[in-house]
XYZ file of N, CA and C in Angstrom:
516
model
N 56.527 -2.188 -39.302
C 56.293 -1.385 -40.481
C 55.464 -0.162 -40.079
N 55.704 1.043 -40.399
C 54.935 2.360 -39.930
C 53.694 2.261 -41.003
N 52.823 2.516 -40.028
C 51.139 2.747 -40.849
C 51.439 3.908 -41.990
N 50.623 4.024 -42.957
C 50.780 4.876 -43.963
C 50.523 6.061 -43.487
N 49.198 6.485 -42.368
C 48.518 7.578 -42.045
C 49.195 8.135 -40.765
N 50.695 7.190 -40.558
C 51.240 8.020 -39.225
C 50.145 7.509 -38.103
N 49.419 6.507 -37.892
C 48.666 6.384 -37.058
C 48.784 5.402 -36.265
N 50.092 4.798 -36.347
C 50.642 3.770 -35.601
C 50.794 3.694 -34.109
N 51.324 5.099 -33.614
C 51.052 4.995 -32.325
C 50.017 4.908 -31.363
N 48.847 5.623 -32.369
C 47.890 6.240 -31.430
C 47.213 4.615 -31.490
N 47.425 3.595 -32.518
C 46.559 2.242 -32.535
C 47.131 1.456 -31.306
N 48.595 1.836 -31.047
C 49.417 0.957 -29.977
C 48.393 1.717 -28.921
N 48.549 3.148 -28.623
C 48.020 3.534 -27.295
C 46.560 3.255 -26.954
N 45.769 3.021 -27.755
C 44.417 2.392 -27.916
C 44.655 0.659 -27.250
N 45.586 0.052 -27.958
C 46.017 -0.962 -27.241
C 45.946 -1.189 -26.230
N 47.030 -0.183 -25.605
C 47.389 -0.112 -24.086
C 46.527 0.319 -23.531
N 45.624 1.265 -23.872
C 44.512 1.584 -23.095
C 43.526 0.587 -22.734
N 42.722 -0.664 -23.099
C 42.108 -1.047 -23.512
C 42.247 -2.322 -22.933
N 43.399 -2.904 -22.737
C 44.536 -3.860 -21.782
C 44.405 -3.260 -20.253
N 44.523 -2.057 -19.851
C 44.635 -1.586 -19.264
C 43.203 -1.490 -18.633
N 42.138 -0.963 -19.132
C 40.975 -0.706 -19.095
C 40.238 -2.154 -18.511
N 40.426 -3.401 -19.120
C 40.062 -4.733 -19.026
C 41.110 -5.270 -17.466
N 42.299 -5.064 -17.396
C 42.824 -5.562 -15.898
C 42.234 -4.449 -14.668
N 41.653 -3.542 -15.047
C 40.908 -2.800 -13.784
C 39.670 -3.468 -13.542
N 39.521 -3.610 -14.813
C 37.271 -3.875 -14.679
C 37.830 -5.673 -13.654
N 39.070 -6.210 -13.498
C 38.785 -7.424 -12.965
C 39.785 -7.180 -11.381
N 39.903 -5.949 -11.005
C 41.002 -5.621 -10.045
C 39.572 -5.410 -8.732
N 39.985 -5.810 -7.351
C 39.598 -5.360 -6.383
C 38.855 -4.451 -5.992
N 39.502 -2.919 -6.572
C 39.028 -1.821 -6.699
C 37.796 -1.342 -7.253
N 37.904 -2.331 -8.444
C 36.709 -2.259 -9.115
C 35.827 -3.002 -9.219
N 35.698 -4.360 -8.527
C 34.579 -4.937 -7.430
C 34.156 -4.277 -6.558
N 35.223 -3.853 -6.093
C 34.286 -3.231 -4.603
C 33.465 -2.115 -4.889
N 33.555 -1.190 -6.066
C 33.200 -0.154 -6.464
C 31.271 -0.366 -6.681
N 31.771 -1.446 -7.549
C 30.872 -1.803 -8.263
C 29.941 -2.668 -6.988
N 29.938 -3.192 -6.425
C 29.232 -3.526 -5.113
C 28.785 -2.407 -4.320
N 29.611 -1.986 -3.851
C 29.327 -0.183 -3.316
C 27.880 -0.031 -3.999
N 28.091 0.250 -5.016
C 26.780 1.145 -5.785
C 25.580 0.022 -5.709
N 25.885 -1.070 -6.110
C 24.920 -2.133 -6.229
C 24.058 -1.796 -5.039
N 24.847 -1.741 -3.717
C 24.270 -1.748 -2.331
C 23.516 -0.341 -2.067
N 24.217 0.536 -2.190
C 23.751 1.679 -2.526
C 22.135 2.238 -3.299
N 22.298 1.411 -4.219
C 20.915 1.484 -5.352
C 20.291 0.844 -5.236
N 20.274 -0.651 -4.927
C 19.576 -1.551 -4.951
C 19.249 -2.409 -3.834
N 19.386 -1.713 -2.461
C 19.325 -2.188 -1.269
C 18.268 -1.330 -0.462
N 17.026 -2.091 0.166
C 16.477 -1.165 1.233
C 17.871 0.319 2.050
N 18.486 -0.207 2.373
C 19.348 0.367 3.047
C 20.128 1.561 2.575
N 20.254 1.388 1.159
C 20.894 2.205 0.719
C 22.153 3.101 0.948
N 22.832 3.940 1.199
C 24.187 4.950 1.768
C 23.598 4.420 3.226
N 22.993 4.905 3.822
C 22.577 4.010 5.615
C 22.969 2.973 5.893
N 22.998 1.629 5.150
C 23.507 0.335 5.200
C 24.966 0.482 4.934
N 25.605 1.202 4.251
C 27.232 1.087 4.323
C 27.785 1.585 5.861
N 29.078 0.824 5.990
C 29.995 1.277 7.396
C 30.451 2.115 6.900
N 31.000 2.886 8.292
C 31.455 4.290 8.231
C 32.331 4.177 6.805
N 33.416 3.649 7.296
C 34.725 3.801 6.749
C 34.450 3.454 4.701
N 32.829 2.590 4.452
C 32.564 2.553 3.168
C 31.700 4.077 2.684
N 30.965 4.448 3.440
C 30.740 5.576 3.393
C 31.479 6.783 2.985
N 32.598 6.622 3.477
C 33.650 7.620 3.269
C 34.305 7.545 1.976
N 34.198 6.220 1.536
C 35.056 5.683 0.413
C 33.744 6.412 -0.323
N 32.631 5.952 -0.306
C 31.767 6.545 -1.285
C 31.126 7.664 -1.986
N 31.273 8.283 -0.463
C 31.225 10.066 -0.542
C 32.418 10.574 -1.261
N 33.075 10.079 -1.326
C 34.628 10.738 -1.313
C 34.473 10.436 -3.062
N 34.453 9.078 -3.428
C 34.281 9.307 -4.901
C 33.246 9.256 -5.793
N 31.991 9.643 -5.218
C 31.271 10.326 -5.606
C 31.714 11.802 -6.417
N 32.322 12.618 -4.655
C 32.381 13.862 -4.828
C 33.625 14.144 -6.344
N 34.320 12.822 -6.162
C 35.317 12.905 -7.412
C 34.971 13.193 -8.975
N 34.234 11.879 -9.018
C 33.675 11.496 -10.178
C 32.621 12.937 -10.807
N 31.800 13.590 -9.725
C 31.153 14.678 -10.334
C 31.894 15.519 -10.777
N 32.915 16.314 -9.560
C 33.827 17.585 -10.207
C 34.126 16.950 -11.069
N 34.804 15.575 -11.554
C 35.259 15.693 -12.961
C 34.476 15.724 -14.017
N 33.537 15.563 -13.767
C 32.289 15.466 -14.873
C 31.915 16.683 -14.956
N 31.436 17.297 -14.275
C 30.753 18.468 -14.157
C 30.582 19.700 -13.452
N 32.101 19.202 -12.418
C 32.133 20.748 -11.668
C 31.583 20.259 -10.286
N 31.863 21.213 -9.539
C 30.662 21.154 -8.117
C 29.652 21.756 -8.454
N 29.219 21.984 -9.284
C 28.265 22.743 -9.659
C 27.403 20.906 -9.710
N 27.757 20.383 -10.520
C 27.013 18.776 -10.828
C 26.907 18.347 -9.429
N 27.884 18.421 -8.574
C 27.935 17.613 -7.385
C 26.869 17.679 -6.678
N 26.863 19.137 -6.768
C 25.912 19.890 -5.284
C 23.819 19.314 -5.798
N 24.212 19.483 -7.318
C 22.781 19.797 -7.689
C 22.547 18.360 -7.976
N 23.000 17.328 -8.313
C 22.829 15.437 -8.078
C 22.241 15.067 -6.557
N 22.108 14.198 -7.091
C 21.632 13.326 -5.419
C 22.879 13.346 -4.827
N 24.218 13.041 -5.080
C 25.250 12.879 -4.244
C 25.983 14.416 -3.273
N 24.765 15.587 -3.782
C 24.960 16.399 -2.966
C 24.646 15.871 -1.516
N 23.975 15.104 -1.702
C 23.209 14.680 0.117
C 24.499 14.202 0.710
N 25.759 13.998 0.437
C 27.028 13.080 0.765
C 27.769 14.153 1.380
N 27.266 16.024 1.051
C 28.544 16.800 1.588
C 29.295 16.187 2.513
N 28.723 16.272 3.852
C 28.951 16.375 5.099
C 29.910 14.728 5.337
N 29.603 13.837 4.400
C 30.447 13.060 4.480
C 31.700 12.962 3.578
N 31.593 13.195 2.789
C 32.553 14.156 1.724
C 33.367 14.444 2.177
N 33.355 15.795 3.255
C 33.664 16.775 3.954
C 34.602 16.114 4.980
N 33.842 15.584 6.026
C 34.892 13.981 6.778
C 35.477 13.565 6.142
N 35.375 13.117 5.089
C 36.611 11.898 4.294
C 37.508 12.564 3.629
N 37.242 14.207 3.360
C 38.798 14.564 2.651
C 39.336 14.833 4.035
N 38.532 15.033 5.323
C 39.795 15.529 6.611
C 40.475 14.506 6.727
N 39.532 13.157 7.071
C 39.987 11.763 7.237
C 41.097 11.651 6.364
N 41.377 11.884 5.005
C 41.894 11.582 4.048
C 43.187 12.787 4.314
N 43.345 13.086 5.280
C 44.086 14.942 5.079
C 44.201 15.010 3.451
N 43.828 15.093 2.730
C 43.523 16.001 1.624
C 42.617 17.344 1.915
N 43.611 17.819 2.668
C 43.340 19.684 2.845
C 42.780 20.169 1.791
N 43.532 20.379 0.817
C 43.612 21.697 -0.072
C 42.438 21.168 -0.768
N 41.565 19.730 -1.340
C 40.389 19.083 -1.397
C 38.958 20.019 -0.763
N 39.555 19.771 0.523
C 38.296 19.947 1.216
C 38.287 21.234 1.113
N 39.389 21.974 1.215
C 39.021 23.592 1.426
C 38.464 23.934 -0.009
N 38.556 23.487 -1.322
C 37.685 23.740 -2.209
C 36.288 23.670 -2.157
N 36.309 22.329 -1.688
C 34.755 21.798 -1.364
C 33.804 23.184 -0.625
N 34.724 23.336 0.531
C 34.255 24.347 1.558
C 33.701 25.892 1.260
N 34.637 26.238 -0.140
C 34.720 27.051 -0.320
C 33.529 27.201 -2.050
N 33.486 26.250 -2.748
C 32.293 25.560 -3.449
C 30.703 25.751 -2.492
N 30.805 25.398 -1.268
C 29.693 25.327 -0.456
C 29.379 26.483 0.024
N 30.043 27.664 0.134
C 30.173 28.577 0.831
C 29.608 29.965 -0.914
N 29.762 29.343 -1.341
C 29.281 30.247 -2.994
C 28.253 29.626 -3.342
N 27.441 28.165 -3.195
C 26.591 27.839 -3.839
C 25.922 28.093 -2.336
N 25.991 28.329 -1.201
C 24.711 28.096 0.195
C 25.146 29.157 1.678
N 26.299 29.878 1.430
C 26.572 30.321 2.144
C 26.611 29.836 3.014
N 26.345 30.516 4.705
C 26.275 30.623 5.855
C 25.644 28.874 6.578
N 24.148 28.894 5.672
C 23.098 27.869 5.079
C 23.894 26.236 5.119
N 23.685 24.941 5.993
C 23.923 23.717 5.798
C 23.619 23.554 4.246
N 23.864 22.759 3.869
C 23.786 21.841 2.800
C 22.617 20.827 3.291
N 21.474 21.484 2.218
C 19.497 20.417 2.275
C 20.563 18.801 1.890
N 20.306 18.083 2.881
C 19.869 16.571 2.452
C 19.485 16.539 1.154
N 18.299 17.207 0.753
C 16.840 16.739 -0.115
C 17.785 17.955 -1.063
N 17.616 16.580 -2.441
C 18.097 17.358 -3.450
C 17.403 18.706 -4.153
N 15.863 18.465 -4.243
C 15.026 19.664 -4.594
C 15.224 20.450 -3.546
N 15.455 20.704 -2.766
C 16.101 21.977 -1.779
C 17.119 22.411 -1.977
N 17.865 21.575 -2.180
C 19.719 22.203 -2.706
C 19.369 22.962 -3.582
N 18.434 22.450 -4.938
C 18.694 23.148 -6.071
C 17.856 24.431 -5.912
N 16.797 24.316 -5.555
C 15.838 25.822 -5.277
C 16.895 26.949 -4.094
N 18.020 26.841 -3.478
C 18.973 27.206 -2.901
C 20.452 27.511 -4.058
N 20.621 26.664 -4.551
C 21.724 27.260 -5.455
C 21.268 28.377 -6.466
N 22.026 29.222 -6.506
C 22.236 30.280 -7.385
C 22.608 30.123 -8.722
N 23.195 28.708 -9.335
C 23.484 28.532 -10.654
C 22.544 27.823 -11.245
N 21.533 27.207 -10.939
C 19.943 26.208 -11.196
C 19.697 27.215 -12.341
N 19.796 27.103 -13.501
C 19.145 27.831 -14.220
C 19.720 28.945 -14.837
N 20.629 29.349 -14.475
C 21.278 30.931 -14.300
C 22.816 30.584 -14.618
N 23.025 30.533 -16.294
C 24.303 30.230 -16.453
C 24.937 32.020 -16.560
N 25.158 32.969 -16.432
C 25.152 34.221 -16.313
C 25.495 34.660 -14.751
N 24.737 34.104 -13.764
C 25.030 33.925 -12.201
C 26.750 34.028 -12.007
N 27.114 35.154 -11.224
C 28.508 35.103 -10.954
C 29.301 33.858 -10.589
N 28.380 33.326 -9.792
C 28.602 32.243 -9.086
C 29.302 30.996 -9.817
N 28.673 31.329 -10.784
C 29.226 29.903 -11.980
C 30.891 30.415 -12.458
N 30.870 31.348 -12.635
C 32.436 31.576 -12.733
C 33.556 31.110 -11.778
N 32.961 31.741 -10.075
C 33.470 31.111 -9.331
C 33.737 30.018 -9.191
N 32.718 29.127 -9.313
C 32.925 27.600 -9.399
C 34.017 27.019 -10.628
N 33.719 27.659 -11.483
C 34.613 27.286 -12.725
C 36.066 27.538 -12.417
N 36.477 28.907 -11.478
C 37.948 28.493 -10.796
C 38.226 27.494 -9.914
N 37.195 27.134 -8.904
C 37.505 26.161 -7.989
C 37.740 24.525 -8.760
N 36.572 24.341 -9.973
C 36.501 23.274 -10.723
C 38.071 22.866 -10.898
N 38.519 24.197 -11.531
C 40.101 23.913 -12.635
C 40.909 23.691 -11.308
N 40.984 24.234 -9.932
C 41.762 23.923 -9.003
C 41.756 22.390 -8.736
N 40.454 21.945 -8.654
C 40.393 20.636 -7.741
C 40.823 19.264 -9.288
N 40.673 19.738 -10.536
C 41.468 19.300 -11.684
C 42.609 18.906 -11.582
N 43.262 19.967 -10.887
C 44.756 19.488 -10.824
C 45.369 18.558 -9.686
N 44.123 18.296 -8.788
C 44.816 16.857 -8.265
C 45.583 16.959 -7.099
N 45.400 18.390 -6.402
C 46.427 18.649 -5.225
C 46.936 17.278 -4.524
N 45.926 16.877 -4.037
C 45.996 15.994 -2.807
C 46.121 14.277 -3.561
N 45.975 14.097 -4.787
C 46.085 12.706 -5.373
C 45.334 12.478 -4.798
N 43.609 12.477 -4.743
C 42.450 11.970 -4.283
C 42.232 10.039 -4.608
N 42.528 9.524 -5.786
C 42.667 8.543 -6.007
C 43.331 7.682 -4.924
N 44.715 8.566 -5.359
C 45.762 7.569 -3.812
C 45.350 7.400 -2.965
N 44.486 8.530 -2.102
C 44.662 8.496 -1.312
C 42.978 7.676 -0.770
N 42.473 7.565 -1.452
C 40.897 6.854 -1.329
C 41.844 4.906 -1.226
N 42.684 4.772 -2.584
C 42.951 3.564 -2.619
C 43.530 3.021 -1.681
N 44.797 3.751 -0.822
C 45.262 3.534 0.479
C 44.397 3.323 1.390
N 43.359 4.301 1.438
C 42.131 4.274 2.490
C 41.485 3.078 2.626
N 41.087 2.798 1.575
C 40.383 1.449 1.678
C 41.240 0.138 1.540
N 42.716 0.508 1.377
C 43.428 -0.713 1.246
C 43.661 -1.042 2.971
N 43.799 0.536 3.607
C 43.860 0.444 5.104
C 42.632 -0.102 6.074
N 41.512 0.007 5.436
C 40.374 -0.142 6.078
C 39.654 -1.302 5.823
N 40.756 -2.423 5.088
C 40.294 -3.504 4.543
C 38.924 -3.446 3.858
N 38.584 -3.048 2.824
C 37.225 -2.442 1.961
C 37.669 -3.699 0.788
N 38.605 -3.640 0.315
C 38.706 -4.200 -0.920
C 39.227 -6.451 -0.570
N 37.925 -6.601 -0.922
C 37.928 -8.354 -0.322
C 39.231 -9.141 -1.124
N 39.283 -8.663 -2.052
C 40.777 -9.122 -2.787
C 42.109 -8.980 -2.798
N 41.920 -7.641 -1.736
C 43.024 -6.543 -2.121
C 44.034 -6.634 -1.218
């Protein structure tokens, strides 16, 4: 029977979402994720205690999860700016080119010439957008943002392969 308000589908796709949403939170992927960080946050050891190849997984969607949130602009100026340089490895590792050359080119407008500070209060007293929504710079970023949006390289895939290759995921 069709809902009165025409709102029938969008209750099915809520459905499906939601079904969908609940077989991830119990999938491999999202154990290991969720361990990742546990270890990460709540371990003497912290990013130091992960192996390479988890490292990479972590940098890598870190660097994801910010541009989508907030741009590299979020990335750089978070703690998970301290991850460039591994970041940076894991989209080569990952050949997701056209990834990294954003990244590169993100790094190269927020620090120039200049490494990327470890120490997050250094990044930010170094970036040019801290404060300064007017800063050219933020425009720039706002094209690179909408580039790395569209997903050149299927960053997902290619993290999930990664770690399906690197045996990361204990279920998987």
């Amino acid at each position: 029977m069709p809902c009165k308000g025409g709102y029938r589908e969008q209750i099915e796709q809520g459905k499906r979402r939601r079904e969908a949403d609940r077989i991830y939170e119990q999938s491999a992927e999202r154990k290991h994720w969720k361990d990742l960080v546990h270890r990460v946050h709540h371990s003497p050891e912290g990013f130091n205690g992960l192996g390479r190849e988890e490292k990479i997984y972590f940098a890598v969607s870190c660097l994801i999860g910010e541009v989508y949130n907030g741009g590299f602009d979020q990335f750089f100026s978070n703690s998970a700016g301290g991850m460039y340089g591994v970041a940076l490895a894991g989209l080569l590792e990952l050949e997701a080119d056209e990834s990294a050359r954003l990244l590169l080119q993100a790094k190269e407008i927020l620090f120039g010439d200049q490494s990327v500070p470890m120490d997050q209060a250094q990044r930010c007293r170094l970036m040019p957008t801290i404060g300064n929504d007017e800063a050219p710079e933020v425009a720039q970023l706002d094209r690179l943002d909408k580039l790395f949006y569209e997903d050149p390289d299927k960053l997902g895939e290619r993290c999930r392969g990664f770690a399906i290759d690197s045996g990361l995921y204990a279920d998987g």
